[in-house]
Amino acid sequence: MLAWMGYAMLAAAALGVAAWLIDFAVAGRAGRRRVLWAGVFLASAVGPIAFSVTRGTSTAVVAEDDIRATPAASGRKEPIVSDRVLGTAWLAASAFFALGLFATQRRLRRRLGVCPSRIVDGERVLVSSDFGPAVVGVVRPEIVLPEWVLAMRESDRRIIVAHETEHRHAHDPLLAAVALVVAVALPWNAALWWQLRRLRLAIEIDCDRRVVSRHGQDPHAYGMLLLATRERASRVTPVMAMAMAAMRSGLGRRVEALMDGRPRSVVRRLGALAAAAVLAAGIVSVPAPRLSLVRATVVGVSAPAAPLASSTTPALPKNRGIVVPGVAPNGRFRVRRVRNAAGDRTMLLPIPDSPRPPPP
């Protein structure tokens, strides 16, 4: 399992860098960056599992009953961390993050439950004392505006409401929530969390461009409105909410994306696309370790076996695990393939020391 987890992180990092290169190459030409990052995020999460099942290479996993005997006989070292420990830590981390998200969402719902509902610029919104502007909810997202937005100029307030409305019409909260659930299911994959952050940034950049193009807003004035909103917005935004001025570290990139009208040179764009293609092809060509959830049969080297000349069939061992190649204590072994209800199993049978029969 440890080998597969390392492979999954490596694949997510390579695909993320490839997506970043493509984003750089087509910046300003493709209006849907979120589609690119959503596709790469899905491939990074599902791809390693699919490759492991369809064409993964077997890894040596030893049954717990044979941990003491097999390494000494086969020359293999014991695994650094057992699969049971890794699986337990994986489930514990996912449960911890899931409980944290549930508690945060419940507190937010309780907080917004007392907020009055009003019609502002043709949209029904919840008016909070200090939270927002944001879109809250997944199935039925609601716009939340703080009281200070109602006191702004009508033109600025209309743009803020339009921004949150664009999020709701494009189903951005649903996309962000699904991606977050996937990341929580794989909490150890740091590259996947980085991709999640890039996906949320791409969602905001696409929304900014739609607002500017559909409402005829000046990009410079819109950028200044983003900065002003960030200064007055709540400092902490729940991860399940899409806020206009969220991601303080990404706000500069959003303004940059609006102002940046300089075309990329053909050489730089082609170079970025070529590098992305090489990265994607390289990670696809790397063999994936097999993530096996079903244990096969393993033969303990100390198990008795019949001599070669014997006509009796040795009993199948009762240990469970994946076959580990090794050498019998006397330096000799033979391989037997057995077919049973679970399929073909390759078994290693040691040859016991016995005097050779005298020549005739």
GROMACS .gro file of C-alpha atoms in nm:
model
  360
    1MET     CA    1   0.000   0.000   0.000
    2LEU     CA    2   0.284   0.239   0.077
    3ALA     CA    3   0.422   0.197  -0.275
    4TRP     CA    4   0.082   0.267  -0.428
    5MET     CA    5   0.033   0.580  -0.214
    6GLY     CA    6   0.370   0.712  -0.330
    7TYR     CA    7   0.276   0.639  -0.690
    8ALA     CA    8  -0.060   0.819  -0.647
    9MET     CA    9   0.108   1.132  -0.508
   10LEU     CA   10   0.368   1.128  -0.786
   11ALA     CA   11   0.096   1.093  -1.051
   12ALA     CA   12  -0.110   1.378  -0.899
   13ALA     CA   13   0.196   1.604  -0.884
   14ALA     CA   14   0.293   1.531  -1.246
   15LEU     CA   15  -0.061   1.583  -1.376
   16GLY     CA   16  -0.093   1.902  -1.170
   17VAL     CA   17   0.225   2.047  -1.317
   18ALA     CA   18   0.103   1.947  -1.665
   19ALA     CA   19  -0.227   2.128  -1.601
   20TRP     CA   20  -0.038   2.434  -1.478
   21LEU     CA   21   0.166   2.438  -1.799
   22ILE     CA   22  -0.147   2.408  -2.013
   23ASP     CA   23  -0.311   2.684  -1.809
   24PHE     CA   24  -0.008   2.904  -1.874
   25ALA     CA   25  -0.011   2.825  -2.247
   26VAL     CA   26  -0.379   2.897  -2.307
   27ALA     CA   27  -0.427   3.175  -2.048
   28GLY     CA   28  -0.665   3.435  -2.186
   29ARG     CA   29  -0.772   3.213  -2.475
   30ALA     CA   30  -0.975   2.948  -2.293
   31GLY     CA   31  -1.263   3.086  -2.088
   32ARG     CA   32  -1.311   2.775  -1.877
   33ARG     CA   33  -1.006   2.710  -1.665
   34ARG     CA   34  -1.218   2.525  -1.414
   35VAL     CA   35  -1.292   2.255  -1.674
   36LEU     CA   36  -0.918   2.192  -1.716
   37TRP     CA   37  -0.848   2.172  -1.343
   38ALA     CA   38  -1.161   1.969  -1.271
   39GLY     CA   39  -1.060   1.711  -1.533
   40VAL     CA   40  -0.704   1.689  -1.402
   41PHE     CA   41  -0.829   1.663  -1.045
   42LEU     CA   42  -1.057   1.374  -1.139
   43ALA     CA   43  -0.780   1.199  -1.333
   44SER     CA   44  -0.539   1.239  -1.041
   45ALA     CA   45  -0.787   1.086  -0.796
   46VAL     CA   46  -0.928   0.801  -1.009
   47GLY     CA   47  -0.638   0.731  -1.245
   48PRO     CA   48  -0.400   0.562  -0.997
   49ILE     CA   49  -0.681   0.337  -0.874
   50ALA     CA   50  -0.786   0.241  -1.228
   51PHE     CA   51  -0.428   0.174  -1.341
   52SER     CA   52  -0.360  -0.031  -1.029
   53VAL     CA   53  -0.661  -0.253  -1.092
   54THR     CA   54  -0.621  -0.293  -1.470
   55ARG     CA   55  -0.245  -0.315  -1.519
   56GLY     CA   56  -0.081  -0.287  -1.180
   57THR     CA   57   0.228  -0.486  -1.087
   58SER     CA   58   0.215  -0.716  -0.786
   59THR     CA   59   0.390  -0.611  -0.468
   60ALA     CA   60   0.514  -0.842  -0.195
   61VAL     CA   61   0.273  -0.843   0.094
   62VAL     CA   62   0.341  -1.094   0.367
   63ALA     CA   63   0.078  -1.245   0.591
   64GLU     CA   64   0.104  -1.155   0.956
   65ASP     CA   65   0.168  -1.520   1.049
   66ASP     CA   66   0.475  -1.528   0.823
   67ILE     CA   67   0.632  -1.191   0.908
   68ARG     CA   68   0.894  -1.352   1.128
   69ALA     CA   69   0.978  -1.646   0.905
   70THR     CA   70   0.957  -1.518   0.547
   71PRO     CA   71   1.204  -1.223   0.550
   72ALA     CA   72   1.481  -1.441   0.688
   73ALA     CA   73   1.424  -1.712   0.433
   74SER     CA   74   1.362  -1.491   0.130
   75GLY     CA   75   1.616  -1.220   0.200
   76ARG     CA   76   1.346  -0.950   0.203
   77LYS     CA   77   1.326  -0.681   0.466
   78GLU     CA   78   1.013  -0.626   0.664
   79PRO     CA   79   0.794  -0.338   0.535
   80ILE     CA   80   0.858   0.000   0.693
   81VAL     CA   81   0.489   0.042   0.777
   82SER     CA   82   0.239  -0.242   0.763
   83ASP     CA   83  -0.073  -0.214   0.550
   84ARG     CA   84  -0.292  -0.240   0.860
   85VAL     CA   85  -0.127   0.066   1.017
   86LEU     CA   86  -0.152   0.263   0.693
   87GLY     CA   87  -0.516   0.170   0.646
   88THR     CA   88  -0.603   0.265   1.002
   89ALA     CA   89  -0.425   0.600   0.972
   90TRP     CA   90  -0.595   0.664   0.636
   91LEU     CA   91  -0.942   0.603   0.778
   92ALA     CA   92  -0.870   0.806   1.090
   93ALA     CA   93  -0.750   1.108   0.889
   94SER     CA   94  -1.049   1.096   0.655
   95ALA     CA   95  -1.288   1.067   0.949
   96PHE     CA   96  -1.118   1.360   1.124
   97PHE     CA   97  -1.151   1.589   0.820
   98ALA     CA   98  -1.507   1.475   0.752
   99LEU     CA   99  -1.616   1.546   1.108
  100GLY     CA  100  -1.449   1.888   1.090
  101LEU     CA  101  -1.635   1.974   0.769
  102PHE     CA  102  -1.964   1.853   0.913
  103ALA     CA  103  -1.919   2.058   1.230
  104THR     CA  104  -1.824   2.370   1.033
  105GLN     CA  105  -2.121   2.337   0.801
  106ARG     CA  106  -2.357   2.282   1.091
  107ARG     CA  107  -2.231   2.591   1.275
  108LEU     CA  108  -2.268   2.797   0.956
  109ARG     CA  109  -2.624   2.677   0.900
  110ARG     CA  110  -2.713   2.755   1.260
  111ARG     CA  111  -2.559   3.100   1.221
  112LEU     CA  112  -2.746   3.176   0.899
  113GLY     CA  113  -3.073   3.032   1.028
  114VAL     CA  114  -3.153   3.358   1.208
  115CYS     CA  115  -3.060   3.583   0.914
  116PRO     CA  116  -3.350   3.767   0.748
  117SER     CA  117  -3.426   3.715   0.379
  118ARG     CA  118  -3.457   4.009   0.139
  119ILE     CA  119  -3.480   4.084  -0.231
  120VAL     CA  120  -3.170   4.274  -0.346
  121ASP     CA  121  -3.126   4.367  -0.714
  122GLY     CA  122  -3.378   4.105  -0.818
  123GLU     CA  123  -3.223   3.819  -0.619
  124ARG     CA  124  -3.335   3.671  -0.289
  125VAL     CA  125  -3.048   3.688  -0.041
  126LEU     CA  126  -2.980   3.634   0.327
  127VAL     CA  127  -2.855   3.939   0.514
  128SER     CA  128  -2.589   3.864   0.774
  129SER     CA  129  -2.427   4.094   1.024
  130ASP     CA  130  -2.068   4.022   0.915
  131PHE     CA  131  -2.053   3.710   0.697
  132GLY     CA  132  -2.019   3.721   0.319
  133PRO     CA  133  -2.058   3.804   0.041
  134ALA     CA  134  -2.072   3.434  -0.044
  135VAL     CA  135  -2.281   3.148  -0.180
  136VAL     CA  136  -2.364   2.883   0.079
  137GLY     CA  137  -2.511   2.541   0.010
  138VAL     CA  138  -2.467   2.263  -0.244
  139VAL     CA  139  -2.806   2.142  -0.361
  140ARG     CA  140  -2.987   2.473  -0.311
  141PRO     CA  141  -2.718   2.740  -0.282
  142GLU     CA  142  -2.815   3.070  -0.122
  143ILE     CA  143  -2.654   3.411  -0.155
  144VAL     CA  144  -2.542   3.569   0.171
  145LEU     CA  145  -2.465   3.940   0.189
  146PRO     CA  146  -2.331   4.131   0.490
  147GLU     CA  147  -2.512   4.443   0.602
  148TRP     CA  148  -2.234   4.674   0.482
  149VAL     CA  149  -2.292   4.564   0.120
  150LEU     CA  150  -2.644   4.709   0.133
  151ALA     CA  151  -2.495   5.047   0.216
  152MET     CA  152  -2.261   5.047  -0.088
  153ARG     CA  153  -2.323   5.228  -0.415
  154GLU     CA  154  -2.588   5.066  -0.629
  155SER     CA  155  -2.345   4.989  -0.912
  156ASP     CA  156  -2.098   4.815  -0.681
  157ARG     CA  157  -2.372   4.624  -0.501
  158ARG     CA  158  -2.517   4.507  -0.832
  159ILE     CA  159  -2.178   4.367  -0.939
  160ILE     CA  160  -2.135   4.181  -0.609
  161VAL     CA  161  -2.480   4.025  -0.641
  162ALA     CA  162  -2.408   3.938  -1.005
  163HIS     CA  163  -2.085   3.764  -0.904
  164GLU     CA  164  -2.259   3.541  -0.652
  165THR     CA  165  -2.544   3.476  -0.896
  166GLU     CA  166  -2.294   3.357  -1.158
  167HIS     CA  167  -2.155   3.110  -0.906
  168ARG     CA  168  -2.501   2.971  -0.843
  169HIS     CA  169  -2.599   2.943  -1.211
  170ALA     CA  170  -2.272   2.768  -1.302
  171HIS     CA  171  -2.313   2.515  -1.015
  172ASP     CA  172  -1.973   2.616  -0.879
  173PRO     CA  173  -2.062   2.526  -0.517
  174LEU     CA  174  -2.147   2.170  -0.624
  175LEU     CA  175  -1.819   2.132  -0.815
  176ALA     CA  176  -1.615   2.266  -0.522
  177ALA     CA  177  -1.799   2.044  -0.273
  178VAL     CA  178  -1.747   1.725  -0.477
  179ALA     CA  179  -1.376   1.804  -0.517
  180LEU     CA  180  -1.347   1.866  -0.143
  181VAL     CA  181  -1.511   1.533  -0.061
  182VAL     CA  182  -1.267   1.354  -0.293
  183ALA     CA  183  -0.972   1.526  -0.125
  184VAL     CA  184  -1.103   1.427   0.218
  185ALA     CA  185  -1.126   1.066   0.098
  186LEU     CA  186  -0.754   1.083   0.007
  187PRO     CA  187  -0.620   1.306   0.286
  188TRP     CA  188  -0.258   1.191   0.251
  189ASN     CA  189  -0.229   1.308  -0.112
  190ALA     CA  190  -0.071   1.653  -0.076
  191ALA     CA  191  -0.063   1.708  -0.453
  192LEU     CA  192  -0.439   1.656  -0.468
  193TRP     CA  193  -0.496   1.927  -0.205
  194TRP     CA  194  -0.281   2.163  -0.410
  195GLN     CA  195  -0.492   2.083  -0.715
  196LEU     CA  196  -0.805   2.156  -0.511
  197ARG     CA  197  -0.671   2.501  -0.433
  198ARG     CA  198  -0.592   2.562  -0.800
  199LEU     CA  199  -0.942   2.443  -0.894
  200ARG     CA  200  -1.107   2.690  -0.656
  201LEU     CA  201  -0.888   2.968  -0.796
  202ALA     CA  202  -0.985   2.870  -1.151
  203ILE     CA  203  -1.353   2.878  -1.051
  204GLU     CA  204  -1.315   3.234  -0.922
  205ILE     CA  205  -1.118   3.352  -1.229
  206ASP     CA  206  -1.381   3.213  -1.466
  207CYS     CA  207  -1.657   3.377  -1.263
  208ASP     CA  208  -1.476   3.712  -1.267
  209ARG     CA  209  -1.443   3.697  -1.646
  210ARG     CA  210  -1.810   3.611  -1.693
  211VAL     CA  211  -1.917   3.904  -1.476
  212VAL     CA  212  -1.687   4.147  -1.659
  213SER     CA  213  -1.795   4.031  -2.005
  214ARG     CA  214  -2.171   4.002  -1.940
  215HIS     CA  215  -2.214   4.321  -1.740
  216GLY     CA  216  -1.975   4.542  -1.932
  217GLN     CA  217  -1.765   4.610  -1.624
  218ASP     CA  218  -1.426   4.776  -1.656
  219PRO     CA  219  -1.160   4.520  -1.548
  220HIS     CA  220  -0.965   4.781  -1.354
  221ALA     CA  221  -1.274   4.901  -1.163
  222TYR     CA  222  -1.376   4.541  -1.099
  223GLY     CA  223  -1.030   4.461  -0.962
  224MET     CA  224  -1.048   4.758  -0.727
  225LEU     CA  225  -1.391   4.637  -0.610
  226LEU     CA  226  -1.242   4.295  -0.534
  227LEU     CA  227  -0.970   4.454  -0.323
  228ALA     CA  228  -1.219   4.675  -0.139
  229THR     CA  229  -1.446   4.379  -0.071
  230ARG     CA  230  -1.155   4.175   0.061
  231GLU     CA  231  -1.071   4.446   0.313
  232ARG     CA  232  -1.421   4.443   0.462
  233ALA     CA  233  -1.517   4.078   0.416
  234SER     CA  234  -1.497   3.828   0.698
  235ARG     CA  235  -1.145   3.702   0.752
  236VAL     CA  236  -1.249   3.334   0.773
  237THR     CA  237  -1.459   3.176   0.496
  238PRO     CA  238  -1.585   2.819   0.537
  239VAL     CA  239  -1.440   2.583   0.279
  240MET     CA  240  -1.790   2.477   0.169
  241ALA     CA  241  -1.878   2.837   0.071
  242MET     CA  242  -1.788   3.025  -0.249
  243ALA     CA  243  -1.701   3.380  -0.145
  244MET     CA  244  -1.632   3.669  -0.381
  245ALA     CA  245  -1.321   3.779  -0.190
  246ALA     CA  246  -1.211   3.442  -0.056
  247MET     CA  247  -0.858   3.304  -0.097
  248ARG     CA  248  -0.664   3.610   0.009
  249SER     CA  249  -0.343   3.471  -0.139
  250GLY     CA  250  -0.515   3.415  -0.476
  251LEU     CA  251  -0.674   3.759  -0.499
  252GLY     CA  252  -0.367   3.903  -0.669
  253ARG     CA  253  -0.377   3.628  -0.932
  254ARG     CA  254  -0.743   3.703  -1.002
  255VAL     CA  255  -0.674   4.071  -1.055
  256GLU     CA  256  -0.371   3.980  -1.267
  257ALA     CA  257  -0.583   3.752  -1.483
  258LEU     CA  258  -0.827   4.037  -1.547
  259MET     CA  259  -0.558   4.290  -1.633
  260ASP     CA  260  -0.323   4.063  -1.825
  261GLY     CA  261  -0.393   4.117  -2.193
  262ARG     CA  262  -0.044   4.045  -2.318
  263PRO     CA  263  -0.033   3.753  -2.560
  264ARG     CA  264   0.209   3.471  -2.489
  265SER     CA  265   0.478   3.410  -2.747
  266VAL     CA  266   0.427   3.111  -2.973
  267VAL     CA  267   0.753   2.952  -2.860
  268ARG     CA  268   0.662   2.973  -2.491
  269ARG     CA  269   0.313   2.836  -2.550
  270LEU     CA  270   0.435   2.546  -2.763
  271GLY     CA  271   0.712   2.472  -2.514
  272ALA     CA  272   0.464   2.462  -2.227
  273LEU     CA  273   0.228   2.233  -2.418
  274ALA     CA  274   0.514   2.001  -2.517
  275ALA     CA  275   0.636   1.978  -2.157
  276ALA     CA  276   0.282   1.904  -2.038
  277ALA     CA  277   0.247   1.626  -2.295
  278VAL     CA  278   0.580   1.472  -2.189
  279LEU     CA  279   0.478   1.477  -1.822
  280ALA     CA  280   0.139   1.321  -1.892
  281ALA     CA  281   0.286   1.051  -2.116
  282GLY     CA  282   0.560   0.977  -1.863
  283ILE     CA  283   0.326   0.922  -1.572
  284VAL     CA  284   0.097   0.703  -1.783
  285SER     CA  285   0.390   0.485  -1.891
  286VAL     CA  286   0.509   0.425  -1.532
  287PRO     CA  287   0.378   0.088  -1.405
  288ALA     CA  288   0.140   0.129  -1.116
  289PRO     CA  289   0.183  -0.085  -0.802
  290ARG     CA  290  -0.113  -0.311  -0.744
  291LEU     CA  291  -0.341  -0.208  -0.460
  292SER     CA  292  -0.460  -0.556  -0.362
  293LEU     CA  293  -0.746  -0.581  -0.117
  294VAL     CA  294  -0.770  -0.963  -0.137
  295ARG     CA  295  -0.494  -1.173   0.012
  296ALA     CA  296  -0.363  -1.470  -0.187
  297THR     CA  297  -0.195  -1.788  -0.062
  298VAL     CA  298   0.159  -1.783   0.073
  299VAL     CA  299   0.369  -2.084   0.160
  300GLY     CA  300   0.575  -2.076   0.477
  301VAL     CA  301   0.927  -2.202   0.413
  302SER     CA  302   0.904  -2.423   0.718
  303ALA     CA  303   0.595  -2.607   0.589
  304PRO     CA  304   0.653  -2.974   0.527
  305ALA     CA  305   0.645  -3.104   0.173
  306ALA     CA  306   0.669  -3.442   0.012
  307PRO     CA  307   0.985  -3.549  -0.171
  308LEU     CA  308   1.003  -3.520  -0.546
  309ALA     CA  309   0.965  -3.896  -0.589
  310SER     CA  310   0.653  -3.910  -0.375
  311SER     CA  311   0.320  -3.953  -0.546
  312THR     CA  312   0.122  -3.791  -0.268
  313THR     CA  313   0.009  -3.431  -0.313
  314PRO     CA  314   0.116  -3.202  -0.030
  315ALA     CA  315  -0.162  -3.030   0.160
  316LEU     CA  316  -0.221  -2.666   0.078
  317PRO     CA  317  -0.093  -2.428   0.349
  318LYS     CA  318  -0.341  -2.240   0.559
  319ASN     CA  319  -0.157  -1.907   0.568
  320ARG     CA  320  -0.294  -1.617   0.370
  321GLY     CA  321  -0.102  -1.347   0.184
  322ILE     CA  322   0.070  -1.289  -0.149
  323VAL     CA  323   0.342  -1.528  -0.262
  324VAL     CA  324   0.689  -1.401  -0.175
  325PRO     CA  325   0.973  -1.550  -0.382
  326GLY     CA  326   1.249  -1.694  -0.165
  327VAL     CA  327   1.495  -1.973  -0.108
  328ALA     CA  328   1.435  -2.276   0.106
  329PRO     CA  329   1.670  -2.337   0.402
  330ASN     CA  330   1.855  -2.601   0.204
  331GLY     CA  331   1.889  -2.366  -0.093
  332ARG     CA  332   1.650  -2.562  -0.314
  333PHE     CA  333   1.284  -2.505  -0.398
  334ARG     CA  334   1.029  -2.585  -0.662
  335VAL     CA  335   0.726  -2.394  -0.794
  336ARG     CA  336   0.382  -2.549  -0.814
  337ARG     CA  337   0.074  -2.385  -0.971
  338VAL     CA  338  -0.253  -2.481  -0.804
  339ARG     CA  339  -0.604  -2.409  -0.933
  340ASN     CA  340  -0.884  -2.377  -0.683
  341ALA     CA  341  -1.206  -2.181  -0.639
  342ALA     CA  342  -1.013  -1.856  -0.591
  343GLY     CA  343  -0.818  -1.901  -0.917
  344ASP     CA  344  -0.461  -1.989  -1.003
  345ARG     CA  345  -0.208  -1.960  -0.719
  346THR     CA  346   0.166  -1.991  -0.758
  347MET     CA  347   0.316  -2.167  -0.455
  348LEU     CA  348   0.675  -2.205  -0.345
  349LEU     CA  349   0.744  -2.550  -0.201
  350PRO     CA  350   1.079  -2.616  -0.027
  351ILE     CA  351   1.253  -2.944  -0.101
  352PRO     CA  352   1.359  -3.114   0.226
  353ASP     CA  353   1.700  -3.267   0.265
  354SER     CA  354   1.694  -3.640   0.192
  355PRO     CA  355   1.963  -3.886   0.090
  356ARG     CA  356   1.981  -3.944  -0.279
  357PRO     CA  357   1.880  -4.296  -0.386
  358PRO     CA  358   2.180  -4.520  -0.469
  359PRO     CA  359   2.250  -4.566  -0.837
  360PRO     CA  360   2.112  -4.890  -0.982
   0.00000   0.00000   0.00000
